[in-house]
Coordinates of C-alpha atoms in Angstrom, one line a residue:
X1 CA 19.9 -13.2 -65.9
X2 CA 21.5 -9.5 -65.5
X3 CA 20.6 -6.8 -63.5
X4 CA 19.2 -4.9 -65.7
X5 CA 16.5 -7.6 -66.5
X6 CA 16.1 -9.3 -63.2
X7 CA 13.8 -12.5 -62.3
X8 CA 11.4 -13.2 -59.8
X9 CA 14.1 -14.5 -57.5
X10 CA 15.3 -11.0 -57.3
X11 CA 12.0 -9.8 -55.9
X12 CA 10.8 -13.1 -53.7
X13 CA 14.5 -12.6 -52.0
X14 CA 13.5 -8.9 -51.2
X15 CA 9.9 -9.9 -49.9
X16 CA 11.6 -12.5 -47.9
X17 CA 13.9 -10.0 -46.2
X18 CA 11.2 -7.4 -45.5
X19 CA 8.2 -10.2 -44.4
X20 CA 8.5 -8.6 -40.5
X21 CA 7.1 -5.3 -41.5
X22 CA 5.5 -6.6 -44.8
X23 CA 4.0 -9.9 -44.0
X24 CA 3.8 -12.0 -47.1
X25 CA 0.3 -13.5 -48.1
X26 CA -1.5 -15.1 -46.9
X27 CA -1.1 -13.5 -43.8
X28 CA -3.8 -14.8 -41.8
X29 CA -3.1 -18.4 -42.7
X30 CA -3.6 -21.0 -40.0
X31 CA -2.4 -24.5 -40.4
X32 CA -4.5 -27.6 -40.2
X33 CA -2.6 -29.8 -38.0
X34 CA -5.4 -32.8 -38.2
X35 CA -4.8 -32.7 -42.2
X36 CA -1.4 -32.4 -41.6
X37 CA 0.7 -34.7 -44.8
X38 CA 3.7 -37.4 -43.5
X39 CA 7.0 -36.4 -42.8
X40 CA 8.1 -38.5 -45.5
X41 CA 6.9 -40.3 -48.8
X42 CA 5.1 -43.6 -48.7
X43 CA 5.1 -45.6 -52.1
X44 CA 2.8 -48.8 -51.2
X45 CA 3.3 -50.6 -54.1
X46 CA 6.7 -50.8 -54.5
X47 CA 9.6 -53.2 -52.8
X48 CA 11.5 -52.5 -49.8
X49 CA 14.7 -54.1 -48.7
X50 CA 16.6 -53.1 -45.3
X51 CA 20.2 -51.1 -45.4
X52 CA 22.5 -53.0 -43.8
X53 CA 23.8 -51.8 -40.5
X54 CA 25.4 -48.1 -40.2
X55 CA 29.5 -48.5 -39.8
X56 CA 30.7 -46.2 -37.5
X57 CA 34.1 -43.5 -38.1
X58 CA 35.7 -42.8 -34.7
X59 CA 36.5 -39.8 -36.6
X60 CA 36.3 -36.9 -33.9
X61 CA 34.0 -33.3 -35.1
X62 CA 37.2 -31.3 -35.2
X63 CA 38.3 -33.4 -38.2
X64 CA 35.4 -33.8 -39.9
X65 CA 34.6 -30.1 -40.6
X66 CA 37.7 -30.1 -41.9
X67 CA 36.8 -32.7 -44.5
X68 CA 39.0 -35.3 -46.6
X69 CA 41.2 -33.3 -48.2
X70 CA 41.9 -34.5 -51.4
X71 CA 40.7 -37.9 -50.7
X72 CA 38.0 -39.5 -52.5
X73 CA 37.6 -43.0 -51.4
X74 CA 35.1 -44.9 -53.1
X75 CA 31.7 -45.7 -51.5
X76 CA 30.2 -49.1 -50.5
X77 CA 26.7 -50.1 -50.0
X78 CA 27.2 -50.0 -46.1
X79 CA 28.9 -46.6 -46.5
X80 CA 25.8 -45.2 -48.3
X81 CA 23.3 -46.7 -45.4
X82 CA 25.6 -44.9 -42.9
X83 CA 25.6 -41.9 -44.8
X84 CA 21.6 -41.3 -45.0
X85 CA 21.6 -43.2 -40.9
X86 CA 23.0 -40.6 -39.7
X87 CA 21.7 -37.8 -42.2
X88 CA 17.7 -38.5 -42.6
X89 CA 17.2 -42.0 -40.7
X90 CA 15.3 -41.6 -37.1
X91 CA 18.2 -41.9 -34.4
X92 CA 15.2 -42.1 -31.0
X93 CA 12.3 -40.2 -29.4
X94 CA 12.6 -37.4 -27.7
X95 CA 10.5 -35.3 -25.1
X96 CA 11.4 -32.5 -23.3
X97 CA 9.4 -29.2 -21.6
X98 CA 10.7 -26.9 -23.5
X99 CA 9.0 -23.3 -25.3
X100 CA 8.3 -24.4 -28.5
X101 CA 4.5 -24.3 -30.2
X102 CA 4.1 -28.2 -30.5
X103 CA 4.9 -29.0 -26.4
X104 CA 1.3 -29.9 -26.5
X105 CA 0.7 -33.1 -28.5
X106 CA 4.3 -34.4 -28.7
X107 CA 3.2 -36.4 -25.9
X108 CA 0.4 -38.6 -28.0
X109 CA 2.8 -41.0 -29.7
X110 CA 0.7 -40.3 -33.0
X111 CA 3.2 -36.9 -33.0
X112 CA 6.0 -38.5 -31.5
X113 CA 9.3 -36.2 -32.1
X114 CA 11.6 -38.8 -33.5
X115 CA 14.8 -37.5 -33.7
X116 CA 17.3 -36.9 -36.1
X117 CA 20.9 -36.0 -36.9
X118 CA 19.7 -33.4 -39.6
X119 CA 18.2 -29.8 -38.6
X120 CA 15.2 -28.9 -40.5
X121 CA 12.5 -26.0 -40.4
X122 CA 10.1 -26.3 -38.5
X123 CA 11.0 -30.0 -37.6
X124 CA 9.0 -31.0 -41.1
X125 CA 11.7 -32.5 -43.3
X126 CA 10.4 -32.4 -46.6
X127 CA 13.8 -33.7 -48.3
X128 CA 13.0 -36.6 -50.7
X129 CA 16.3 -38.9 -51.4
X130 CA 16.7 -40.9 -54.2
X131 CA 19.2 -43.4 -55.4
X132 CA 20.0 -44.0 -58.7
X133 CA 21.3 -47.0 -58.6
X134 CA 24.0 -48.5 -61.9
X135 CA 26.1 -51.4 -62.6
X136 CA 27.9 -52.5 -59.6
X137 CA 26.1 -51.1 -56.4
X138 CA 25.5 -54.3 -55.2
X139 CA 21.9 -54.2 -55.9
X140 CA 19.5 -54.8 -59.0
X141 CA 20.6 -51.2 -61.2
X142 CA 17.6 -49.0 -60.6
X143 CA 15.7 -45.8 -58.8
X144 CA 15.6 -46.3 -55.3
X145 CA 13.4 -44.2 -52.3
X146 CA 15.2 -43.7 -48.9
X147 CA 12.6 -44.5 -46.5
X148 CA 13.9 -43.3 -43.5
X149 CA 11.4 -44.4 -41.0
X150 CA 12.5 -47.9 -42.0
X151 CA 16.0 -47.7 -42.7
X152 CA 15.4 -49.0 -45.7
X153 CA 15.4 -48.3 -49.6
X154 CA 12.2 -49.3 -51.8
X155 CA 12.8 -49.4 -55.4
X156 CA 10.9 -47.3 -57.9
X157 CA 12.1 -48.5 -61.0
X158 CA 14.2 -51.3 -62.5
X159 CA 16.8 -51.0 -64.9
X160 CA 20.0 -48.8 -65.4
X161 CA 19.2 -45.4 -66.0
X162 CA 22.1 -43.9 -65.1
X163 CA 23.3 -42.7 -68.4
X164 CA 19.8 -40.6 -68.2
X165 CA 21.0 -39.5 -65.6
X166 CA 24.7 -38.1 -66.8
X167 CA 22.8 -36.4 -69.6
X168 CA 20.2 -34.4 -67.6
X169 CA 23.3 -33.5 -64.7
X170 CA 26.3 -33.2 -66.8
X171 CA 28.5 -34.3 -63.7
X172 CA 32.4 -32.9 -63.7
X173 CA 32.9 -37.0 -64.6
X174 CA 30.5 -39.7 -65.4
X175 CA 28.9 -41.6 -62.8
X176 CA 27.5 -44.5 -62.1
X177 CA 25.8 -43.9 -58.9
X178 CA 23.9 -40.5 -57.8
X179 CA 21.9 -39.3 -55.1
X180 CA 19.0 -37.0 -55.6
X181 CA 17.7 -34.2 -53.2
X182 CA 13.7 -33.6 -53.8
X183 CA 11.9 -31.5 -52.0
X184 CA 8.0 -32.2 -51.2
X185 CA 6.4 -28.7 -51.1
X186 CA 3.0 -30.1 -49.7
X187 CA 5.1 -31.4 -46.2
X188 CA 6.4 -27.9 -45.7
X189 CA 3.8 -25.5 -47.0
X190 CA 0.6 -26.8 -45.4
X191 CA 2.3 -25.0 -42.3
X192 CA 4.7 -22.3 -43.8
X193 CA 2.8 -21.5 -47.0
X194 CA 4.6 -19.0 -49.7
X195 CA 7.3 -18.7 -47.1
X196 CA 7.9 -22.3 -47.5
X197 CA 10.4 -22.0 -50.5
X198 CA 12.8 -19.9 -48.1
X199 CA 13.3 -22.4 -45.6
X200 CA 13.5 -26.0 -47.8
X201 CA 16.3 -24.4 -50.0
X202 CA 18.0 -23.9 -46.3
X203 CA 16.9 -27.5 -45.3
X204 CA 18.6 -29.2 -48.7
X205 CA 21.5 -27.1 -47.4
X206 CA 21.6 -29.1 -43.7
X207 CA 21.2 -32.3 -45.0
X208 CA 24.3 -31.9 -47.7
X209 CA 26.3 -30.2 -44.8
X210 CA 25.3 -33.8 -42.7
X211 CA 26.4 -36.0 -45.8
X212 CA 30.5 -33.8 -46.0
X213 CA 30.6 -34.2 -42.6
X214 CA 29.7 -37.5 -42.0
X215 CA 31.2 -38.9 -45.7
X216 CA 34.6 -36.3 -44.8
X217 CA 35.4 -38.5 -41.3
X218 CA 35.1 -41.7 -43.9
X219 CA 37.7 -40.0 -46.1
X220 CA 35.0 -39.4 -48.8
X221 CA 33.6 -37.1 -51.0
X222 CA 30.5 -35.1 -51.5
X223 CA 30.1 -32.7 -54.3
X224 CA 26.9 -32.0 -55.6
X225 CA 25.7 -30.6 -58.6
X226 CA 22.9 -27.8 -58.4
X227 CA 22.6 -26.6 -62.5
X228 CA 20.6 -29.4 -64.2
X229 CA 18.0 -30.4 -66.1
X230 CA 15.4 -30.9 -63.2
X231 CA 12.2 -31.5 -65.7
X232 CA 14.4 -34.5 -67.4
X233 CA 15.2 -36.1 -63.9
X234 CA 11.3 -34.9 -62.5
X235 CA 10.0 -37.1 -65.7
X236 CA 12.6 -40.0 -65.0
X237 CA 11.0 -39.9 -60.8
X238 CA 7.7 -39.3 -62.4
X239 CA 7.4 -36.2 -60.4
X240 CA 4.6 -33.3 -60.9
X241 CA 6.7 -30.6 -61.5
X242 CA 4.7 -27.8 -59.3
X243 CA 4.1 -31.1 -56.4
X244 CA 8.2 -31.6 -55.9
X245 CA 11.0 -29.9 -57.0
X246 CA 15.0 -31.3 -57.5
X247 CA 17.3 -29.1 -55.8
X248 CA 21.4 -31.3 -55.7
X249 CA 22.4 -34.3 -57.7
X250 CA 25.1 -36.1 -55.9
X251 CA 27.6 -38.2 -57.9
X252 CA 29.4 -41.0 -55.6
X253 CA 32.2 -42.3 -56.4
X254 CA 31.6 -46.0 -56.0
X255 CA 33.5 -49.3 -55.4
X256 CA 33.6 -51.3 -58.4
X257 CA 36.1 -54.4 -58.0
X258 CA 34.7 -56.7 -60.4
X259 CA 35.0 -53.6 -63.2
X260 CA 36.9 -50.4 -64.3
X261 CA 36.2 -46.8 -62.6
X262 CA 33.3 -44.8 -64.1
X263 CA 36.1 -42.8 -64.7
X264 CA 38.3 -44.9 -67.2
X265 CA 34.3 -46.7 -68.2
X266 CA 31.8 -44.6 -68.6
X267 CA 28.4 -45.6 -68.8
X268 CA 26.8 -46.5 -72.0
X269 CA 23.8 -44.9 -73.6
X270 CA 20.7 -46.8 -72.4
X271 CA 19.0 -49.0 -74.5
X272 CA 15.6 -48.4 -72.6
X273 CA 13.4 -46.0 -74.2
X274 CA 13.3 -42.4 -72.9
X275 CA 9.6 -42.8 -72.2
X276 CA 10.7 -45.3 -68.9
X277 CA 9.5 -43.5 -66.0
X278 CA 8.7 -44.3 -62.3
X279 CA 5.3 -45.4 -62.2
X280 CA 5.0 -45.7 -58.7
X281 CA 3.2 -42.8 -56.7
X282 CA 3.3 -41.4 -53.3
X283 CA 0.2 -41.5 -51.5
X284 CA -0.6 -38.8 -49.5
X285 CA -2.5 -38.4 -46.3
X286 CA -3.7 -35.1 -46.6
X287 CA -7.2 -34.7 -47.6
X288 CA -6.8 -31.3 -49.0
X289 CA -3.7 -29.2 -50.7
X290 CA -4.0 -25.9 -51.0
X291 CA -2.1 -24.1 -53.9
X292 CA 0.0 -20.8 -53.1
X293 CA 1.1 -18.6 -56.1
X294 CA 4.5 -17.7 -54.9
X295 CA 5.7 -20.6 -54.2
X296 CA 4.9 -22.0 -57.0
X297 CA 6.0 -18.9 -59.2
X298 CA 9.1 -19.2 -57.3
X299 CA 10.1 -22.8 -57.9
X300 CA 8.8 -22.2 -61.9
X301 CA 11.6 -19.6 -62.0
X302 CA 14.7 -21.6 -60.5
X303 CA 13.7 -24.5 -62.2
X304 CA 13.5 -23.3 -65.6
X305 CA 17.3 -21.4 -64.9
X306 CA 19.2 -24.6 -67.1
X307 CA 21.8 -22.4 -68.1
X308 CA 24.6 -23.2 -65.6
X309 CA 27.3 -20.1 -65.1
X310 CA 30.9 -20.5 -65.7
X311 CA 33.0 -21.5 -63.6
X312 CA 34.1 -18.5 -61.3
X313 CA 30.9 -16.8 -61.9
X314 CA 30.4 -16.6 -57.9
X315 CA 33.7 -14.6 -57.1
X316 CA 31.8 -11.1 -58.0
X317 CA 29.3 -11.9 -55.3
X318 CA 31.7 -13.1 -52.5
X319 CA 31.2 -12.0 -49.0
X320 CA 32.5 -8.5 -48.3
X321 CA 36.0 -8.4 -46.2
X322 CA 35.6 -7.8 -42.6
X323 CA 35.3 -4.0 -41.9
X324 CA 37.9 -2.1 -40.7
X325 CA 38.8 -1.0 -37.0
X326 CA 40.4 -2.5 -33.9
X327 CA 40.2 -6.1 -33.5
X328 CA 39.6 -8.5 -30.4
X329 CA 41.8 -11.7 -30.8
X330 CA 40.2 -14.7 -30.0
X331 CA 41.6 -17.7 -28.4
X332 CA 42.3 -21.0 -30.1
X333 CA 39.2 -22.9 -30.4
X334 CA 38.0 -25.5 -28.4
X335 CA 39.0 -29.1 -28.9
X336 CA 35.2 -30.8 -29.9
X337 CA 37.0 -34.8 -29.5
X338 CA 33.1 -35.9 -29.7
X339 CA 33.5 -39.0 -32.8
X340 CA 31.1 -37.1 -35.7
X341 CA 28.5 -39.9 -35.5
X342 CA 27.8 -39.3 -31.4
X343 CA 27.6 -35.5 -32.3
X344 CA 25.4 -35.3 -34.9
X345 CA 23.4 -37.8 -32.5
X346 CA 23.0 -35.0 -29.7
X347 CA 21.7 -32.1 -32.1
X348 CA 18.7 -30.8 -31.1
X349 CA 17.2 -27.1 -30.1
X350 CA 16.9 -26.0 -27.1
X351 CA 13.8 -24.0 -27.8
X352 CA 13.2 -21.5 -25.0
X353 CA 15.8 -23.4 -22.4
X354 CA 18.6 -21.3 -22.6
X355 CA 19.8 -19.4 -19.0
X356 CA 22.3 -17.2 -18.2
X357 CA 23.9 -18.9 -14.9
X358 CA 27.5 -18.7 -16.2
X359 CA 29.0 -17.0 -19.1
X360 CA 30.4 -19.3 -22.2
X361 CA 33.9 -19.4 -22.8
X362 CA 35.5 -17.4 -25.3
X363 CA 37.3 -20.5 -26.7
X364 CA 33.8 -22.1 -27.2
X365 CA 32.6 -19.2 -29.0
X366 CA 36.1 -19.4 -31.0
X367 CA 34.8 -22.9 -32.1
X368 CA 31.5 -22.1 -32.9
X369 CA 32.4 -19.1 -35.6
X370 CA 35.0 -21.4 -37.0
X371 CA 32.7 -23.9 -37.5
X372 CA 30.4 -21.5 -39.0
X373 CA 32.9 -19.8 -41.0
X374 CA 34.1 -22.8 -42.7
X375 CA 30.9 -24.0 -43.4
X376 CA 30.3 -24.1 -47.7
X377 CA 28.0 -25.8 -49.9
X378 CA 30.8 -26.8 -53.1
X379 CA 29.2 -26.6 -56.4
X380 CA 30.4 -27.3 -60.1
X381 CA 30.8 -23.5 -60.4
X382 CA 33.3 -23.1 -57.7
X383 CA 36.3 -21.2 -59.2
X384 CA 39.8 -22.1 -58.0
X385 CA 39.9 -18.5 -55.8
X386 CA 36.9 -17.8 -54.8
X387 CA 36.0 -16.9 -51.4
X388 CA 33.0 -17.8 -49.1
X389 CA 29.8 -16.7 -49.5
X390 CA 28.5 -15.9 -46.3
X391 CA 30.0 -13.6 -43.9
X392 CA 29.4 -14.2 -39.5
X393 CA 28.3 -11.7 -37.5
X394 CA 28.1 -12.2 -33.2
X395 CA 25.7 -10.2 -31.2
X396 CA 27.6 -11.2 -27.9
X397 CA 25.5 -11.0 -24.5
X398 CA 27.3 -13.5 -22.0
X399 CA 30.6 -14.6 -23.2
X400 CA 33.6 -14.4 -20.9
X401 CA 36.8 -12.0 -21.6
X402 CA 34.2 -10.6 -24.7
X403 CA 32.3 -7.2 -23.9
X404 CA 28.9 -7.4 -24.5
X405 CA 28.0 -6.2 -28.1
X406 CA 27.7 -6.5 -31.8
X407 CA 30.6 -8.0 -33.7
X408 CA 31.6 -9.1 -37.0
X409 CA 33.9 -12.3 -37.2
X410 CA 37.4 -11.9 -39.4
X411 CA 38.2 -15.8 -40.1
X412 CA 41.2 -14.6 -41.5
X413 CA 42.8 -13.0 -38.7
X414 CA 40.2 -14.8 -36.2
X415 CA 39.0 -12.0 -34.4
X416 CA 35.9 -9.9 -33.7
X417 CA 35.6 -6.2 -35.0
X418 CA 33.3 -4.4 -33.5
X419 CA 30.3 -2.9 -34.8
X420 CA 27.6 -2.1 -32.2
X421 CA 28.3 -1.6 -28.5
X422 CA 26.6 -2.5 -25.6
X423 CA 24.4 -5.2 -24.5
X424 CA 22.7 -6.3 -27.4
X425 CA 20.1 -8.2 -25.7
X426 CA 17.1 -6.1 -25.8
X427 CA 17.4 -5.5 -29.1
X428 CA 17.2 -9.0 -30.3
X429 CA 14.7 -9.9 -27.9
X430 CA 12.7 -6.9 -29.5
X431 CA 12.5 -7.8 -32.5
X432 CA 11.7 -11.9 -32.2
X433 CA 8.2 -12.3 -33.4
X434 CA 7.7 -15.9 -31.4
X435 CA 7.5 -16.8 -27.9
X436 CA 10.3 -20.3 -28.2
X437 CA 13.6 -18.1 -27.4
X438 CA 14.0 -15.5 -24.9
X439 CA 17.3 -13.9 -27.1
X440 CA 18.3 -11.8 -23.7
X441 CA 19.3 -15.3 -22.0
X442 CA 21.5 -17.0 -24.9
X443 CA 25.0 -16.3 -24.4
X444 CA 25.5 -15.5 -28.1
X445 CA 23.8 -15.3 -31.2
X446 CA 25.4 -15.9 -34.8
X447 CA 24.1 -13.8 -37.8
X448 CA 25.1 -15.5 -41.1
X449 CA 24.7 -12.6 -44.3
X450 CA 24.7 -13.4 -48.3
X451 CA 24.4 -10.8 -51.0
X452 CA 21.8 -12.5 -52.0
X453 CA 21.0 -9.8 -54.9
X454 CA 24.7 -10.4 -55.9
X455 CA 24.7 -13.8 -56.2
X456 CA 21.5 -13.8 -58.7
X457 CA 23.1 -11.5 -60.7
X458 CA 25.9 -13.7 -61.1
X459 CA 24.5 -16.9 -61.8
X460 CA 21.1 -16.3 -62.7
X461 CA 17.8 -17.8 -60.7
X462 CA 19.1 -20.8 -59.7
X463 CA 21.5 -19.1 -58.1
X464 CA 18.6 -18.6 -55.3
X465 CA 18.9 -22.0 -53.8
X466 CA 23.0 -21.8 -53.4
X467 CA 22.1 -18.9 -51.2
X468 CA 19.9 -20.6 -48.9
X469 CA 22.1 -23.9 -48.9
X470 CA 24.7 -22.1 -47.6
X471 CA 22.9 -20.6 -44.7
X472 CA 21.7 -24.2 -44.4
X473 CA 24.8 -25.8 -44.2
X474 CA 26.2 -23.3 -41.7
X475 CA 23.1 -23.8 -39.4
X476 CA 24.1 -27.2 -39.9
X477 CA 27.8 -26.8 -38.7
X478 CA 26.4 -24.9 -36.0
X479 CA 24.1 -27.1 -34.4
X480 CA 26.6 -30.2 -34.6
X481 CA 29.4 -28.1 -32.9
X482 CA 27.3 -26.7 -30.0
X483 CA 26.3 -30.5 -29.2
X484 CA 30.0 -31.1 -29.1
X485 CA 30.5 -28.2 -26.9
X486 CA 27.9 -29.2 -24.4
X487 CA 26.1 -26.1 -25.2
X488 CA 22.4 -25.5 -25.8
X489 CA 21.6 -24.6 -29.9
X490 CA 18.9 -23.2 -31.7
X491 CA 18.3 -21.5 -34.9
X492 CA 15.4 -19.1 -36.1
X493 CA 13.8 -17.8 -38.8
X494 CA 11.2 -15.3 -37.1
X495 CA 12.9 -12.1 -37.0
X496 CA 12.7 -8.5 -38.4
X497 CA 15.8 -8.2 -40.8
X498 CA 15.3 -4.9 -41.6
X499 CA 16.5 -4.4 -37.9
X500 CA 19.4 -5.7 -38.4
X501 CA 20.2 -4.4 -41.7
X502 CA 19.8 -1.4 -40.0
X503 CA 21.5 -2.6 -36.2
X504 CA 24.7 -4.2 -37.9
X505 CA 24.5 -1.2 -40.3
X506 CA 24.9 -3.0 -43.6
X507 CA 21.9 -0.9 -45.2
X508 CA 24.1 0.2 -47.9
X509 CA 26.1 -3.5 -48.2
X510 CA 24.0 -5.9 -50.2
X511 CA 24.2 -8.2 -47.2
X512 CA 20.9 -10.4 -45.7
X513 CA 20.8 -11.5 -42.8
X514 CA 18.8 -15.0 -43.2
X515 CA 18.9 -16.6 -40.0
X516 CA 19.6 -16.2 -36.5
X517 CA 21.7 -18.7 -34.2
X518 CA 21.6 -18.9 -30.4
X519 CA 24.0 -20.6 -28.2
X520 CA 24.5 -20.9 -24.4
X521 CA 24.1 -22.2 -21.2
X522 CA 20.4 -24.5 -20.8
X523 CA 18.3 -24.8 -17.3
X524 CA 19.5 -27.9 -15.3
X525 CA 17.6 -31.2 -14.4
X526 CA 15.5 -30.8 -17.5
X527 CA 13.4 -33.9 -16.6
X528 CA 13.5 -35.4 -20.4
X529 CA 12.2 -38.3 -22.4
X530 CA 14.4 -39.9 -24.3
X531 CA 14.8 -43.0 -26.5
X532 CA 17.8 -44.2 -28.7
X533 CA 17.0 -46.3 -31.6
X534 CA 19.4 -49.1 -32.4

């Protein structure tokens, strides 16, 4: 796709940005909540056996956002059920007073908030995961469901399909094991509608940012793949193509000691016919689905984008270099010691709870944009010099030692440069359409920008969902670093970016802003409910 001849991406990313003064259709939609669908798939029919128990890393948060390195340590079959534990699996219940819309029936243990390590819009979590499963996993070769409620995989399918699977993905190396990201629509959209495209794409983003930093403190690898053939693997899952979309294809590198590497062995063409599906289906609880055009237009266009750019293709589309003017150093960051597995226990939001009694420290917000910062979603695309994506901008309202302002972050130099001044609060309170944050009271909240435009010009359609699994994956980082903080998180989607196109004065840049991150000090003696599953 070129500019001169640009796809519907192009245009759903504009509507996207300019939904606070143009709301997108339908605009007077109201969710059913009594018809609301699962927050997961349930297959019936088919076999479940239990993971075994999660191992845990020791590995502290500080080292694993800085990843493995060059290491690539093969997985194991515990390694895998610690990997989607403390990704997707339910970690306890929680209850807390708090601002949010749902405060109301999270009470009836029907709508019980079980928690988990993973941030998702809305607190749906429409993410599918699949395991395709070859020679040497430990279990019968096959397609396997992660049902998370159950810690537990049910298998779909029996036999090895993984050299389907090599064809359709076209890894960097043969494989024998893969994970699969799906995406729902139905568990999102019956609440968010034609908007609902916007925030999965950010949700596949949080749960790969979960799996590097969970699989980096086990010195392992995650590096998906996002340019496939989705309607080859859709048919192989036995997936209606407009019900659930395939969004990252993970290859694992996998412990094999009675055989060779995938590597030095790759698989061998399967002698099952091509016609071997998943017969299985989920069952759904909703009585009615409704249908929304965009959405559906929207996936229709990424997924049909097969053609996958070369390698490089991103750096033209690269985040713009902080701006020029004086710069205010920041301190080293703050040590976060919390082990990986006990932080990304303690996410959560803090939905409405944040108050200003005390100012954060500036080293504290030092950890927070370097978390953010260094937050990526790798793809097979990557070139050997690009640079990030996304670019971090502060709106500062009660940080110690940093006036009050707008700021953009330079993570070269690791400093703020100023771009608005004076306190910003009003402003972002002004132009919050929902009632769950009061943005005057947060002691900081991060803007993370994409030129989005650019990056579909680059790489075509697809290129879409790297966008939002970027934002994703920095939301991600976010969250996880402000529980090791101590500090009260929350990220929102429900604000006018045409304001701060305008406020950050990046009219002219390319750049959208496609989320907003609070952090800060929370009310004390919260009086909460909660329950840790073991």
């Amino acid at each position: 796709m070129t500019p001169d001849n640009p796809g519907f991406a192009h245009a759903y990313a504009t509507a996207i940005l300019r939904r606070g003064r143009e709301p997108m259709p339908p605009a007077d939609f109201t969710p059913d909540w009594g018809d609301a669908p699962r927050r997961g798939k349930y297959y019936p029919q088919a076999s479940t056996f239990a993971l075994p128990a999660p191992p845990a890393s020791g590995v502290d948060l500080d080292t694993a956002l800085r990843g493995p390195g060059d290491a690539d340590e093969p997985f194991t079959l515990p390694l895998l059920a610690g990997l989607l534990h403390h990704s997707y699996g339910l970690l306890g219940r929680r209850l807390g007073i708090q601002a949010n819309t749902d405060l109301a029936a999270l009470p009836s243990y029907a709508h019980a908030n079980w928690h988990r390590a993973t941030a998702s819009g809305g607190g749906l979590y429409p993410c599918s995961v699949y395991w395709i499963a070859g020679p040497g996993a430990g279990v019968t070769p096959g397609v396997y469901y992660y049902a998370h409620a159950r810690h537990a995989m049910q298998r779909l399918l029996t036999g090895d399909v993984s050299a389907r699977v090599n064809a359709a993905v076209d890894p960097p190396r043969p494989a024998r094991q893969f994970l699969i990201i799906g995406v729902k629509y139905w568990q999102n959209a019956f609440k968010y509608n034609n908007f609902s495209y916007h925030a999965v794409t950010m949700d596949v983003g949080t749960l790969l940012q979960t799996w590097r930093l969970w699989a980096g403190a086990q010195g392992r690898q995650i590096r998906p793949v996002l340019w496939f053939d989705q309607a080859a693997l859709g048919d192989l899952l036995g997936l209606a193509p407009d019900d659930e979309a395939l969004f990252a294809v993970v290859p694992l590198t996998w412990a094999a000691p009675d055989g060779p590497s995938p590597a030095a062995d790759p698989p061998q063409p399967t002698r099952r016919p091509a016609t071997v599906r998943v017969r299985h289906h989920d069952q759904e609880r909703s009585r009615t689905l409704l249908r929304f055009d965009t959405l559906h237009r929207i996936n229709r266009s990424t997924a049909a984008a097969l053609d996958r750019p070369a390698t490089g293709s991103l750096a033209s589309a690269a985040a713009h270099p902080a701006p020029g003017g004086p710069r205010l150093p920041l301190p080293a960051a703050a040590p976060m010691p919390l082990p990986v597995e006990a932080a990304l226990t303690a996410r959560r939001s803090s939905f409405g709870r944040f108050l200003h009694r005390r100012p954060m420290a500036a080293p504290q917000l030092a950890a927070l944009l370097q978390a953010a910062a260094a937050s990526t979603v790798p793809s097979e695309i990557d070139g050997p010099a690009d640079r990030p994506l996304a670019r971090i901008y502060a709106f500062i309202n009660h940080v110690a030692d940093v006036p009050a302002g707008g700021y953009a972050y330079d993570p070269q130099e690791h400093s703020l440069v100023a771009v608005t001044d004076g306190p910003p609060g009003a402003f972002l309170q002004r132009n919050y359409f929902l009632a769950n944050y009061n943005l005057e009271q947060a002691a900081v909240v991060l803007v993370p920008t994409v030129r989005t435009h650019a990056v579909l010009d680059a790489t075509g359609e697809r290129g879409y969902n790297l966008v939002n699994a970027t934002v994703g994956a920095i939301a991600q980082s976010f969250y996880t670093a402000a529980a090791a903080l101590g500090l009260g998180a929350g990220v929102a989607l429900g604000f006018d970016s045409v304001s701060y196109l305008e406020e950050l004065r990046l009219t002219d840049s390319g750049e959208f802003p496609l989320l907003i991150m609070l952090a800060g000090d929370e009310r004390g003696q919260p009086g909460d409910y909660r329950y840790e599953l073991r």
